[in-house]
CSV table of C-alpha atoms in Angstrom, one decimal:
chain,number,residue,atom,x,y,z
A,425,UNK,CA,0.0,0.0,0.0
A,426,UNK,CA,1.4,3.4,-0.9
A,427,UNK,CA,0.4,6.6,0.7
A,428,UNK,CA,0.5,10.1,-0.8
A,429,UNK,CA,1.0,13.2,1.4
A,430,UNK,CA,1.4,13.3,5.1
A,431,UNK,CA,-0.9,11.3,7.3
A,432,UNK,CA,-3.1,13.1,9.8
A,433,UNK,CA,-4.0,11.7,13.2
A,434,UNK,CA,-7.3,12.6,14.8
A,435,UNK,CA,-6.1,14.5,17.9
A,436,UNK,CA,-3.3,17.0,18.2
A,437,UNK,CA,-1.3,16.9,21.4
A,438,UNK,CA,-0.9,13.1,21.2
A,439,UNK,CA,2.6,11.7,21.9
A,440,UNK,CA,2.7,10.0,18.5
A,441,UNK,CA,3.6,10.7,14.9
A,442,UNK,CA,2.3,8.6,12.0
A,443,UNK,CA,4.8,6.4,10.2
A,444,UNK,CA,4.5,4.4,7.0
A,445,UNK,CA,3.4,1.3,9.0
A,446,UNK,CA,1.7,2.7,12.0
A,447,UNK,CA,2.7,5.2,14.8
A,448,UNK,CA,5.9,6.3,16.5
A,449,UNK,CA,4.9,6.7,20.2
A,450,UNK,CA,6.9,8.8,22.6
A,451,UNK,CA,6.9,7.3,26.1
A,452,UNK,CA,8.5,7.9,29.6
A,453,UNK,CA,8.9,4.6,31.4
A,454,UNK,CA,9.3,4.4,35.2
A,455,UNK,CA,10.8,1.0,36.2
A,456,UNK,CA,10.6,-0.7,39.6
A,457,UNK,CA,7.0,0.4,40.1
A,458,UNK,CA,4.5,-1.5,42.3
A,459,UNK,CA,2.3,-2.3,39.3
A,460,UNK,CA,2.4,-2.2,35.5
A,461,UNK,CA,0.1,0.4,34.1
A,462,UNK,CA,-0.6,3.7,32.5
A,463,UNK,CA,0.4,6.7,34.7
A,464,UNK,CA,-1.0,9.3,32.3
A,465,UNK,CA,0.1,11.8,29.7
A,466,UNK,CA,2.5,14.7,30.1
A,467,UNK,CA,4.1,17.5,28.2
A,468,UNK,CA,7.7,18.3,28.5
A,469,UNK,CA,10.1,20.6,26.7
A,470,UNK,CA,10.3,18.1,23.8
A,471,UNK,CA,6.6,17.5,23.5
A,472,UNK,CA,3.9,15.2,24.8
A,473,UNK,CA,4.6,11.8,26.2
A,474,UNK,CA,2.7,8.8,27.4
A,475,UNK,CA,3.9,7.8,30.9
A,476,UNK,CA,4.1,4.1,31.8
A,477,UNK,CA,5.0,2.3,35.0
A,478,UNK,CA,6.4,-1.1,34.9
A,479,UNK,CA,7.5,-3.5,37.7
A,480,UNK,CA,10.5,-4.7,35.8
A,481,UNK,CA,14.0,-3.5,36.6
A,482,UNK,CA,16.0,-1.6,34.0
A,483,UNK,CA,18.5,-4.4,33.5
A,484,UNK,CA,19.1,-6.5,30.4
A,485,UNK,CA,16.2,-4.9,28.6
A,486,UNK,CA,13.6,-6.2,31.1
A,487,UNK,CA,11.9,-2.8,31.5
A,488,UNK,CA,11.8,-2.3,27.8
A,489,UNK,CA,10.2,-5.7,27.3
A,490,UNK,CA,7.6,-4.9,30.0
A,491,UNK,CA,6.8,-1.6,28.4
A,492,UNK,CA,6.4,-3.2,25.0
A,493,UNK,CA,4.0,-5.8,26.5
A,494,UNK,CA,2.0,-3.1,28.3
A,495,UNK,CA,1.8,-0.9,25.2
A,496,UNK,CA,0.5,-3.9,23.2
A,497,UNK,CA,-2.2,-4.5,25.8
A,498,UNK,CA,-3.2,-0.8,26.1
A,499,UNK,CA,-3.4,-0.3,22.4
A,500,UNK,CA,-5.0,-3.7,21.7
A,501,UNK,CA,-2.4,-4.9,19.2
A,502,UNK,CA,-0.4,-8.1,19.1
A,503,UNK,CA,2.9,-8.0,21.1
A,504,UNK,CA,4.8,-8.4,17.9
A,505,UNK,CA,3.3,-5.1,16.6
A,506,UNK,CA,5.3,-3.1,19.2
A,507,UNK,CA,9.0,-2.5,18.9
A,508,UNK,CA,11.5,-0.2,20.6
A,509,UNK,CA,12.7,2.4,18.2
A,510,UNK,CA,15.0,4.4,20.4
A,511,UNK,CA,16.0,5.1,24.0
A,512,UNK,CA,17.0,1.5,25.1
A,513,UNK,CA,19.0,2.9,28.1
A,514,UNK,CA,16.9,5.9,28.9
A,515,UNK,CA,13.5,6.5,30.6
A,516,UNK,CA,12.5,8.5,27.5
A,517,UNK,CA,11.8,6.1,24.6
A,518,UNK,CA,10.1,5.9,21.3
A,519,UNK,CA,8.2,2.8,20.2
A,520,UNK,CA,7.0,1.9,16.8
A,521,UNK,CA,3.5,0.5,16.8
A,522,UNK,CA,2.5,-1.4,13.6
A,523,UNK,CA,-1.1,-1.0,12.3
A,524,UNK,CA,-3.4,1.6,10.9
A,525,UNK,CA,-2.2,4.9,12.2
A,526,UNK,CA,-5.7,6.4,12.5
A,527,UNK,CA,-7.1,3.4,14.4
A,528,UNK,CA,-4.0,3.5,16.7
A,529,UNK,CA,-4.3,7.2,17.2
A,530,UNK,CA,-8.0,6.8,18.1
A,531,UNK,CA,-7.1,4.2,20.7
A,532,UNK,CA,-4.5,6.5,22.1
A,533,UNK,CA,-7.0,9.3,22.2
A,534,UNK,CA,-9.4,7.1,24.2
A,535,UNK,CA,-6.6,6.3,26.7
A,536,UNK,CA,-5.9,10.1,27.0
A,537,UNK,CA,-9.7,10.8,27.6
A,538,UNK,CA,-9.8,8.2,30.4
A,539,UNK,CA,-6.9,9.9,32.1
A,540,UNK,CA,-8.1,13.5,31.8
A,541,UNK,CA,-9.2,15.0,35.0
């Protein structure tokens, strides 16, 4: 499938950019948390981010793997659709999520709505 022109995602302010095969999602991961889950959304100097908490420790990629599994669950995609794009040794990461960018952005928007207020 070929696309012409830039892709638009439904809601501005989301921590994601469309890619050829899905979305690039910007995330802040807090390891060693009591539970795995969505902490919320935040905006920093480099733009919006999805904030996740994972129980895994940041050793040997365990926290990255836990974040990938959690993102797959939150966005209702297969685990194989989520891959770390950058930030392996940092709390600030980018993940590529394979799938229809508009569908994924809609799911991300719904997560954001649940965490507003």
